[in-house]
Coordinates of C-alpha atoms and ligand atoms in Angstrom, one line a residue:
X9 CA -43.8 -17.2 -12.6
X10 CA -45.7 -18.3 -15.9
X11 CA -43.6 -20.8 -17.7
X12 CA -42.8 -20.1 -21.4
X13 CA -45.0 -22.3 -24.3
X14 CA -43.1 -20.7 -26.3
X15 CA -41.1 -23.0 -28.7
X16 CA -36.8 -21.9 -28.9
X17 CA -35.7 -20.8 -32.0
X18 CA -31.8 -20.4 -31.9
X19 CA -30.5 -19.6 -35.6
X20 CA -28.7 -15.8 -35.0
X21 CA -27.3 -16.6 -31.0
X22 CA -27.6 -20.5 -31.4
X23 CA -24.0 -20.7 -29.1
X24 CA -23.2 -23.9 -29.2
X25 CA -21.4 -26.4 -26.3
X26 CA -19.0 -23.2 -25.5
X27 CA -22.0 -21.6 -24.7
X28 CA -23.3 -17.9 -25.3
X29 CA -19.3 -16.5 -26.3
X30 CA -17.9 -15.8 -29.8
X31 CA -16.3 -19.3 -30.7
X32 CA -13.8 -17.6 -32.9
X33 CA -13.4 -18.3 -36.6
X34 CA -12.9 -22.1 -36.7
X35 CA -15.7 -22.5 -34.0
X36 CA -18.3 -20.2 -36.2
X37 CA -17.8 -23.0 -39.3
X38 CA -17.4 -25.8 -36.7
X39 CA -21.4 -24.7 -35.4
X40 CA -22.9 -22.9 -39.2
X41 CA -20.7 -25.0 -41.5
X42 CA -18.4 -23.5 -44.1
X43 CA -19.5 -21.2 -46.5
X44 CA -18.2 -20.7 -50.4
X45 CA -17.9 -16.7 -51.4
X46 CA -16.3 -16.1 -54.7
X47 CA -13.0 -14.1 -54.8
X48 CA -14.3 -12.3 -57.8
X49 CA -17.3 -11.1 -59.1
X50 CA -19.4 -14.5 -60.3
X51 CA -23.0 -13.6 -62.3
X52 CA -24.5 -16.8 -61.7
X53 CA -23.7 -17.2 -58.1
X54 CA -25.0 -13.7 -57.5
X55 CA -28.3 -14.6 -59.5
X56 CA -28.8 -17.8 -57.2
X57 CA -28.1 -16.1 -54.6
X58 CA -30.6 -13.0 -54.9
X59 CA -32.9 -15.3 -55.9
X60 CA -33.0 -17.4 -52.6
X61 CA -33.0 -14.3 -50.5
X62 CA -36.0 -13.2 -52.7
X63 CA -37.3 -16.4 -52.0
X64 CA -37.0 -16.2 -48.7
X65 CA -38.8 -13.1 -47.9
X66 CA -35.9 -11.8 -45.9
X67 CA -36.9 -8.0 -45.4
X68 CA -34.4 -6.0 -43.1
X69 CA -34.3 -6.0 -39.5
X70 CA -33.2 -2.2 -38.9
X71 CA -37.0 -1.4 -38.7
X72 CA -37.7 -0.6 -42.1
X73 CA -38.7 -3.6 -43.1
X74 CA -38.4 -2.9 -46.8
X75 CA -37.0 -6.3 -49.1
X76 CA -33.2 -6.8 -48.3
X77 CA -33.3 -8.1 -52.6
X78 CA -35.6 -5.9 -54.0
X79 CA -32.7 -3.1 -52.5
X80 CA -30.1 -4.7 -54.1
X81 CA -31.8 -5.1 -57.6
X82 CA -32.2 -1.3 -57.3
X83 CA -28.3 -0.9 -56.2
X84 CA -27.2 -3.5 -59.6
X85 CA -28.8 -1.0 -62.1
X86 CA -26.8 1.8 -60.6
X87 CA -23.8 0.4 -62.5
X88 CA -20.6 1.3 -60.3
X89 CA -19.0 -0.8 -57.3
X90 CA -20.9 -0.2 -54.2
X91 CA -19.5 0.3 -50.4
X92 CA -21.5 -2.3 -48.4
X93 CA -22.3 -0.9 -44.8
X94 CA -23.2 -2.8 -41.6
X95 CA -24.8 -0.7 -39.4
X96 CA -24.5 -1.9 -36.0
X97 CA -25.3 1.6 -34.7
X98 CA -28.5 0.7 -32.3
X99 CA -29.2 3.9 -31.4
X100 CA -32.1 2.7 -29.7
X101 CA -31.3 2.7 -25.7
X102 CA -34.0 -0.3 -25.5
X103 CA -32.5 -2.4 -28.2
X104 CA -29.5 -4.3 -27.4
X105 CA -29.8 -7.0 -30.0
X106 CA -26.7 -5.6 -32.1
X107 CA -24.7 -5.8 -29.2
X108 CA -25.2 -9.7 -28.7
X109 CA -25.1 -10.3 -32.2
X110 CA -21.6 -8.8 -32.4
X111 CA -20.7 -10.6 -29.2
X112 CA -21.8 -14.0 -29.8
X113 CA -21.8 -14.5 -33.5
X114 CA -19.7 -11.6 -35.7
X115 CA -18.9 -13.8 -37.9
X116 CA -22.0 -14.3 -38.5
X117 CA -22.7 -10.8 -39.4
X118 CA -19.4 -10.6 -41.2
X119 CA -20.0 -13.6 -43.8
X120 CA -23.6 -11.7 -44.7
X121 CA -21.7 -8.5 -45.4
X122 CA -19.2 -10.8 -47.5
X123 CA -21.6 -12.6 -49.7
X124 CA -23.7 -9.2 -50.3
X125 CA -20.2 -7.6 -51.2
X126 CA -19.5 -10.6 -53.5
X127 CA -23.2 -10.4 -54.8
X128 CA -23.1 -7.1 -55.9
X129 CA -19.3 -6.4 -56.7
X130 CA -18.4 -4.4 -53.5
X131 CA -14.5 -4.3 -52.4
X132 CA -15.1 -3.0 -49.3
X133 CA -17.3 -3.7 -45.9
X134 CA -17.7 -0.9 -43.5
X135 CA -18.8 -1.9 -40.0
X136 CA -20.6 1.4 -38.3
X137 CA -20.3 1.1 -34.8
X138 CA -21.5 3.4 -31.9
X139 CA -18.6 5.3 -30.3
X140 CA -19.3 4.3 -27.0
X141 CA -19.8 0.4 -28.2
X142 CA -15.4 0.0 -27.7
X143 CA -16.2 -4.1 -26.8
X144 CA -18.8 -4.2 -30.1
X145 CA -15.7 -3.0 -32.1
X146 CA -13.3 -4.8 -30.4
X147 CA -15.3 -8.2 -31.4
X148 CA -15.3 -6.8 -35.1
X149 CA -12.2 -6.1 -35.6
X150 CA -10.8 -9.2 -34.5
X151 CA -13.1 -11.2 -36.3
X152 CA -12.1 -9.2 -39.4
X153 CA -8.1 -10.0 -38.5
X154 CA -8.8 -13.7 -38.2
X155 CA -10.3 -13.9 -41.6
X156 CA -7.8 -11.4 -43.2
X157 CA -5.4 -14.0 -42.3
X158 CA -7.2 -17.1 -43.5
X159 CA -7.4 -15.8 -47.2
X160 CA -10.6 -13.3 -47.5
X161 CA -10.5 -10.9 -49.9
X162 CA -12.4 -8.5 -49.0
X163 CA -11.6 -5.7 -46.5
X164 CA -13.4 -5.0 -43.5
X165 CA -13.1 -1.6 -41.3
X166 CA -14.8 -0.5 -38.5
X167 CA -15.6 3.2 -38.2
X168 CA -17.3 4.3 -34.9
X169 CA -19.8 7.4 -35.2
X170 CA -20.8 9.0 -32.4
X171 CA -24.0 7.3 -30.4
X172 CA -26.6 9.4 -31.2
X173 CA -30.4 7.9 -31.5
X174 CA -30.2 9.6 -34.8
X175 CA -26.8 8.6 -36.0
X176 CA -28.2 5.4 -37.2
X177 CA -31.0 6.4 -39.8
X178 CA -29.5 5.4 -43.0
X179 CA -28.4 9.0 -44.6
X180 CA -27.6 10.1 -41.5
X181 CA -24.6 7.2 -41.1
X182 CA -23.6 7.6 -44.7
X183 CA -23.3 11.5 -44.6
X184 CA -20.9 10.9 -41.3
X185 CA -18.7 8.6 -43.3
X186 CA -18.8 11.3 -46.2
X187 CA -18.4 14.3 -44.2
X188 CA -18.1 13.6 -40.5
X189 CA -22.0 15.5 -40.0
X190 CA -24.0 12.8 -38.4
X191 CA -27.6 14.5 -39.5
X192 CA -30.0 12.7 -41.8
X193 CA -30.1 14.1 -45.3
X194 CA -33.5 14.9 -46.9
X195 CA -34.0 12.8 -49.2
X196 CA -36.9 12.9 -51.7
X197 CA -36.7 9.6 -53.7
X198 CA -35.4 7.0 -51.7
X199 CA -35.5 4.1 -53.9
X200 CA -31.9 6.2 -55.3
X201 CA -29.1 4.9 -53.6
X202 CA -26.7 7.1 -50.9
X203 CA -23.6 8.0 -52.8
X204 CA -20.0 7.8 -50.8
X205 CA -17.8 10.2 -53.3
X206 CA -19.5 8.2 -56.8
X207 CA -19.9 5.2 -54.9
X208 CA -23.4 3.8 -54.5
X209 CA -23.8 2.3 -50.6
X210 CA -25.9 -0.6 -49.1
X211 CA -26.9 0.2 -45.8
X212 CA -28.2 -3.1 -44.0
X213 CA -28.9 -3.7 -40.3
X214 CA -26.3 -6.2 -38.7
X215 CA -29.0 -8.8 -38.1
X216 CA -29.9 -8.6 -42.0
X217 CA -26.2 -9.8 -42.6
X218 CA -26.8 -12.3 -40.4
X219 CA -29.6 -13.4 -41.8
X220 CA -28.4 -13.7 -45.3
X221 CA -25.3 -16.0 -44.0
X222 CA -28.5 -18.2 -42.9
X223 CA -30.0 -18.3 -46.1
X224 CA -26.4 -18.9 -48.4
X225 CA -26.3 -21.9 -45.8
X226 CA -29.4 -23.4 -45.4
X227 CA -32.0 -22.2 -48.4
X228 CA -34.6 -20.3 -48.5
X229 CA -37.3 -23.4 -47.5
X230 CA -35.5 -23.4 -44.3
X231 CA -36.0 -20.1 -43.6
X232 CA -39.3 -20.2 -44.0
X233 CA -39.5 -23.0 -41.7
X234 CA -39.5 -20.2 -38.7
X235 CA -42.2 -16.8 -38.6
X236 CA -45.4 -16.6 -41.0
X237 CA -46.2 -17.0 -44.5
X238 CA -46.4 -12.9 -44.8
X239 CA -43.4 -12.4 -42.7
X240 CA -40.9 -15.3 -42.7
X241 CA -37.7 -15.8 -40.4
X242 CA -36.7 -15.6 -37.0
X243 CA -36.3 -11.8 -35.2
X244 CA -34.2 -10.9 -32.4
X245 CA -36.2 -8.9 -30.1
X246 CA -34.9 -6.9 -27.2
X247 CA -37.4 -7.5 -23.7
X248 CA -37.3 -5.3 -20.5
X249 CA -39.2 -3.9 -17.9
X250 CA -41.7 -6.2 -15.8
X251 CA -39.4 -9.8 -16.3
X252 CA -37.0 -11.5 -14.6
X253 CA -34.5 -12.0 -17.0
X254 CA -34.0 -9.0 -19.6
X255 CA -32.2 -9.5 -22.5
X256 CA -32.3 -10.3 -26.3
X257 CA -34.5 -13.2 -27.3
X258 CA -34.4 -15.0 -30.5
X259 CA -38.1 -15.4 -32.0
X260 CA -40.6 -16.3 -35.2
X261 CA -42.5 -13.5 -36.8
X262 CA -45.7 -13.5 -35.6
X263 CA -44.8 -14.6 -31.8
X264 CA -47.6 -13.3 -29.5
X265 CA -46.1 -10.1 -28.1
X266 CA -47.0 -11.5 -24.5
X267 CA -45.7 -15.2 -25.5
X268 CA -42.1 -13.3 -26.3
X269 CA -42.7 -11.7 -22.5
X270 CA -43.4 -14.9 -21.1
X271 CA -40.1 -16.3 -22.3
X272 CA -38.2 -13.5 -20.1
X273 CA -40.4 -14.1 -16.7
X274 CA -42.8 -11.6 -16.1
X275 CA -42.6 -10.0 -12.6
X276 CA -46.7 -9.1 -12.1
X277 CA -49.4 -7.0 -13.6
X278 CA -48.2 -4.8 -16.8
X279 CA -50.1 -1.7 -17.6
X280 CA -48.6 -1.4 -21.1
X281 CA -46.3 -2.5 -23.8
X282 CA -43.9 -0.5 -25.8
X283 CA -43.4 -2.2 -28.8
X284 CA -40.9 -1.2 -31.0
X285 CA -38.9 1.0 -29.1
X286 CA -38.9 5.1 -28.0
X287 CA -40.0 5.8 -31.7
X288 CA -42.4 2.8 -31.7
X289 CA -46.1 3.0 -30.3
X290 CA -47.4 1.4 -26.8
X291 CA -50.1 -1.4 -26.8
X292 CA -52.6 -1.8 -24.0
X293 CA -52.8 -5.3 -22.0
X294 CA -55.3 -5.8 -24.1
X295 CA -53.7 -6.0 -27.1
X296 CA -50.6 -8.1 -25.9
X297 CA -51.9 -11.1 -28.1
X298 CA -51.3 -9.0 -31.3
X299 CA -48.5 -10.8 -33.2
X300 CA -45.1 -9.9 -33.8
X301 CA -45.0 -8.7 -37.5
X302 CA -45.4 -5.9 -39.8
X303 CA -48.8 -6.0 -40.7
X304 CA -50.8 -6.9 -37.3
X305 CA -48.5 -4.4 -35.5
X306 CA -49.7 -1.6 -38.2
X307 CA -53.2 -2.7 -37.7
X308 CA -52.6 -2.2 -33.8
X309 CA -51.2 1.4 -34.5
X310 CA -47.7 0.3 -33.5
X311 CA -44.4 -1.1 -35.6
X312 CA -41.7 -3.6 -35.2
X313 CA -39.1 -1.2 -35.5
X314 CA -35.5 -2.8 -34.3
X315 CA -37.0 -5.5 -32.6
X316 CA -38.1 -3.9 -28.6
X317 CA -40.6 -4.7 -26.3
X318 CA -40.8 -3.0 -22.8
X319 CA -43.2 -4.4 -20.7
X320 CA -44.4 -1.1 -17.8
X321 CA -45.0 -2.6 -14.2
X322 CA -48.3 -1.5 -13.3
X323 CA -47.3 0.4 -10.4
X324 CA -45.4 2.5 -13.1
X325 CA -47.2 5.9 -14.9
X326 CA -47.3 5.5 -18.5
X327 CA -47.8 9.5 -18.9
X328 CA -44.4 10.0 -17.3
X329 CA -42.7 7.3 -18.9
X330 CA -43.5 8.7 -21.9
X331 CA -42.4 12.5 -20.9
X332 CA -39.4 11.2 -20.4
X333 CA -39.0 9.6 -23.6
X334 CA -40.2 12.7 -25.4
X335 CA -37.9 14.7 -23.8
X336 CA -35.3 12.9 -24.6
X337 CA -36.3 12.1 -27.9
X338 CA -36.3 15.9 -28.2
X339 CA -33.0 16.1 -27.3
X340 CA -31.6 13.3 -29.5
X341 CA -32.8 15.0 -32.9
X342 CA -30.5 17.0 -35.5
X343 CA -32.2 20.0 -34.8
X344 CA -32.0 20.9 -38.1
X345 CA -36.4 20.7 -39.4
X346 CA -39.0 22.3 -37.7
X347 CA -41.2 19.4 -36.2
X348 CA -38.0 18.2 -34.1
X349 CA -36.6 21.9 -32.6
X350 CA -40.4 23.0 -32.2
X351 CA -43.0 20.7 -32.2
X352 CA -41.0 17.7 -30.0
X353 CA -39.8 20.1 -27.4
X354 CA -43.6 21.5 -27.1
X355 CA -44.9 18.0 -26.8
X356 CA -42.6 17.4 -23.6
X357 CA -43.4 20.4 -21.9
X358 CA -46.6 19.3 -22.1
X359 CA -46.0 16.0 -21.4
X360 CA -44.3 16.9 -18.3
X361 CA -46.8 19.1 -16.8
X362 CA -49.3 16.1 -17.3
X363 CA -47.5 13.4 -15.7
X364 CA -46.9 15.7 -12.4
X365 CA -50.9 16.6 -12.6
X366 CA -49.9 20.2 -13.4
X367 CA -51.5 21.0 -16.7
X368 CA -54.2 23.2 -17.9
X369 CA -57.4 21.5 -18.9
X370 CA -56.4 22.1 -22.7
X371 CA -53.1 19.3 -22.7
X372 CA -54.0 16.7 -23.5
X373 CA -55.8 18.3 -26.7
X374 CA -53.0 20.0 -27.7
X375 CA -50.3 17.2 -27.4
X376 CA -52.7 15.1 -29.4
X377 CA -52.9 18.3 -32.0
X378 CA -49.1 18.9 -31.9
X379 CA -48.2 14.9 -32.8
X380 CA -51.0 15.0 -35.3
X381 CA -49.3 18.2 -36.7
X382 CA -45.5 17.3 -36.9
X383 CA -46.0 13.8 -39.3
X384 CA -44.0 13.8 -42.2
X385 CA -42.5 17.0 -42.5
X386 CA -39.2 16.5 -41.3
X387 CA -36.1 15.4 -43.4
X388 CA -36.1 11.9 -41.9
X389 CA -38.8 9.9 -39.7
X390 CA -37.5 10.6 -36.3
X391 CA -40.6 13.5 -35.5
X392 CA -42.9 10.5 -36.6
X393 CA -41.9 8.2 -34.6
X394 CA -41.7 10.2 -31.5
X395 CA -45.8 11.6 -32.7
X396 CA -46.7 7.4 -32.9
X397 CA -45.5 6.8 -29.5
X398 CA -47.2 9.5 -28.0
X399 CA -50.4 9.5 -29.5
X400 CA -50.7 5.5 -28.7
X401 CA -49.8 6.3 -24.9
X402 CA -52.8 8.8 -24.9
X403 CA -54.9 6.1 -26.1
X404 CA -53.5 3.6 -24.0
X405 CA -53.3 5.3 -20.6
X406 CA -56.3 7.7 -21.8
X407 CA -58.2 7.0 -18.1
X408 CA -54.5 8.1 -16.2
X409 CA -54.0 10.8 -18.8
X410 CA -57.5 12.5 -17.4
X411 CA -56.7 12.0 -13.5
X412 CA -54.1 13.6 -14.5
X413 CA -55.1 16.3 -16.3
X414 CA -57.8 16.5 -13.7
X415 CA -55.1 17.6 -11.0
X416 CA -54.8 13.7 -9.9
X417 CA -52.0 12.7 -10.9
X418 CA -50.8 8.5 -9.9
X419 CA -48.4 7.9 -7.3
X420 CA -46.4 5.3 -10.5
X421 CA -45.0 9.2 -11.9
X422 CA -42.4 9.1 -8.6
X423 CA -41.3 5.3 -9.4
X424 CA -38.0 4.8 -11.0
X425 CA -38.3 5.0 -14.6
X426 CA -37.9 1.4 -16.2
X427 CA -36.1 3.1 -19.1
X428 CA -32.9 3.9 -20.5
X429 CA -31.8 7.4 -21.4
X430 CA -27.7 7.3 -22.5
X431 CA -26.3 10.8 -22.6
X432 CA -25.6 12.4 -26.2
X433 CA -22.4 13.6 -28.0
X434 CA -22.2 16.0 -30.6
X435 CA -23.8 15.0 -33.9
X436 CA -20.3 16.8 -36.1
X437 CA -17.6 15.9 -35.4
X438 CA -14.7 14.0 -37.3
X439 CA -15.1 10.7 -38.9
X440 CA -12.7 8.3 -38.3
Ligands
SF4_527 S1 -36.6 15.4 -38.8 FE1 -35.5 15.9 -36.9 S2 -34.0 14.2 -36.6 FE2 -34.7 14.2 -38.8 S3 -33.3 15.5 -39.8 FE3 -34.9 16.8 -39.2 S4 -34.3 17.7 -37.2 FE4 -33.0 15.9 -37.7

């Protein structure tokens, strides 16, 4: 096994002497130190503070990566009282970094979602939970109970929409807490807020929250101190596949994609990386030096997404690995725009026929064609991400793809997939 160079960066999961458990309220300001939120709206504290998160660079950790400040300048000029939103849905199978950040440090979480509340004159925080994460909740609601009874002001509720891949995308999660329909709203100019009733909403990922708690506490300087000049902070990134030890790993932006591998204990030879998750892109061996940020991932035709990286054992076939994420992909949309009820069904039928060295000499053409084709033309940016993913593995696998399609299919398609596939509820139902 190849021993880590890589240096530890604990800031989100730093667990203290108790080790990797939630420490409870008085444990999470014995470790992070106390933190000041007014009880009432306060202009200058919610100037200083916007201004250090602008400082800092944050940008959110839900795989858009768009400025958590510049969103809520564009929330202030809306005028009313927002509803601020965690979501904690991870909808991603791969991902499980909302899970440990709700487990180890909710608090954590919680005071973010407090000072962005405070900031921008929010009464309420609504944690969105998957309903098949019952421990998740569990954590939340208890850490909202212990600081309901040590004064804050500010409630907390935890609503649980069903665990749906989709569920998660912003308009998607605020239409189910509207309307109890858990499919993404088209939405043509997105720099206007989601609406609850005449409420404006700010929809962050969990680890955004967290991060902001970092940044009230420590400055933006500090912050800075960890990741790159053009993409600052620390990540939590989700490894598995070829390593010893799966789990979620705290890093710097710009890590080495194989230097956050190494951390987790490869097994032996990869043949590819997913990066970014099922809606994210695969990188060859080759490209495993790329570093883990925005702008070199674009330039290697993949994305950061929530934070994933699966590493495929080389005895493993990339072309069925990636059927089966299509397919389920597929499955996992609203079904509501073209590209997902036609074009991503398509794309696995193809896909499938590949991988077991069934297809006519014309597949691999027309999957290419069809993910070309479906881009940005559905209501949200699941089609897209599915077309990424399998566009990369036809460039990354390209010599299996044409044993393959040449009626030679690898012996890796019979080998136990290396990824997850939950099953899925209904997308309407009622919100809780
Ligand atoms: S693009 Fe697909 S997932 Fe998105 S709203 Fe349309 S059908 Fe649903």
């Amino acid at each position: 096994m190849t021993t880590s160079t890589l240096p530890r960066v604990e800031r989100l999961l730093h667990s203290g002497p108790g080790g990797p458990t939630d420490p409870g309220l008085a444990g999470h300001v014995a470790l992070h130190g106390s933190l000041a939120v007014p009880a009432r709206h306060d202009p200058a504290w919610s100037e200083a503070l916007l201004a250090e998160v602008a400082a800092a660079g944050l940008t959110g950790r839900g795989g858009g990566g768009f400025p958590a400040a510049a969103k809520w300048e564009a929330l202030r000029r809306g005028g009313r009282r927002p509803v601020v939103v965690v979501n904690a849905m991870e909808g991603e199978p791969a991902s499980a970094k909302d899970r440990a950040l709700l487990a180890w440090s909710p608090h954590l979480v919680l005071d973010g979602a407090e000072l962005v509340a405070a900031l921008s004159g929010a009464r309420s925080v609504v944690v969105c939970v998957a309903d098949d994460r019952d421990a998740s909740a569990r954590a939340v609601r208890m850490a909202a109970a212990e600081r309901s009874a040590a004064g804050t002001v500010r409630e907390v509720t935890v609503q649980q929409p069903p665990a749906r891949y989709v569920t998660g995308e912003e308009s998607a999660l605020v239409n189910w807490l509207s309307s109890g329909d858990a499919r993404p709203v088209l939405r043509v100019d997105k720099s206007v807020p989601l609406r609850l009733g005449r409420r404006p909403v700010l929809v962050h990922n969990a680890e955004t929250f967290a991060q902001v708690a970092l940044i009230a506490r420590h400055g933006a300087t500090w912050f800075r101190g960890a990741g790159t000049g053009d993409a600052p902070g620390s990540t939590l990134v989700t490894v598995s596949g070829a390593v010893c030890t799966p789990g979620v790993v705290e890093v710097g932006l710009g890590t080495p994609v194989d230097e956050v591998v190494r951390r987790c204990g490869p097994t032996g030879p990869v043949s590819g990386y997913l990066v970014g998750g099922y809606g994210g892109a695969w990188l060859a061996p080759e490209q495993a030096s790329t570093p883990l940020a925005p702008a070199p991932l674009a330039r290697a035709g993949a994305t950061l997404g929530v934070g994933i990286i699966v590493a495929l054992p080389a005895d493993s076939c990339g072309i069925a690995e990636t059927a089966r994420i299509t397919r389920w992909m597929a499955g996992e949309s609203a079904g509501q725009c073209g590209p997902c009820v036609y074009g991503l069904p398509a794309i696995a039928d193809d896909l499938e026929l590949l991988a077991g060295g069934r297809a006519d000499p014309g597949a691999v053409g027309r999957i290419d064609e069809r993910a070309r084709s479906i881009v940005a033309r559905g209501a949200c940016r699941h089609p897209d991400g599915v077309a990424r993913m399998v566009r990369s593995a036809l460039a990354v696998f390209a010599s299996d793809a044409a044993a393959h399609a040449a009626g030679r299919p690898c012996a890796g398609r019979h080998a136990p997939s290396v990824l997850a596939f939950p099953t899925s509820p209904a997308l309407v139902g009622e919100a809780s």
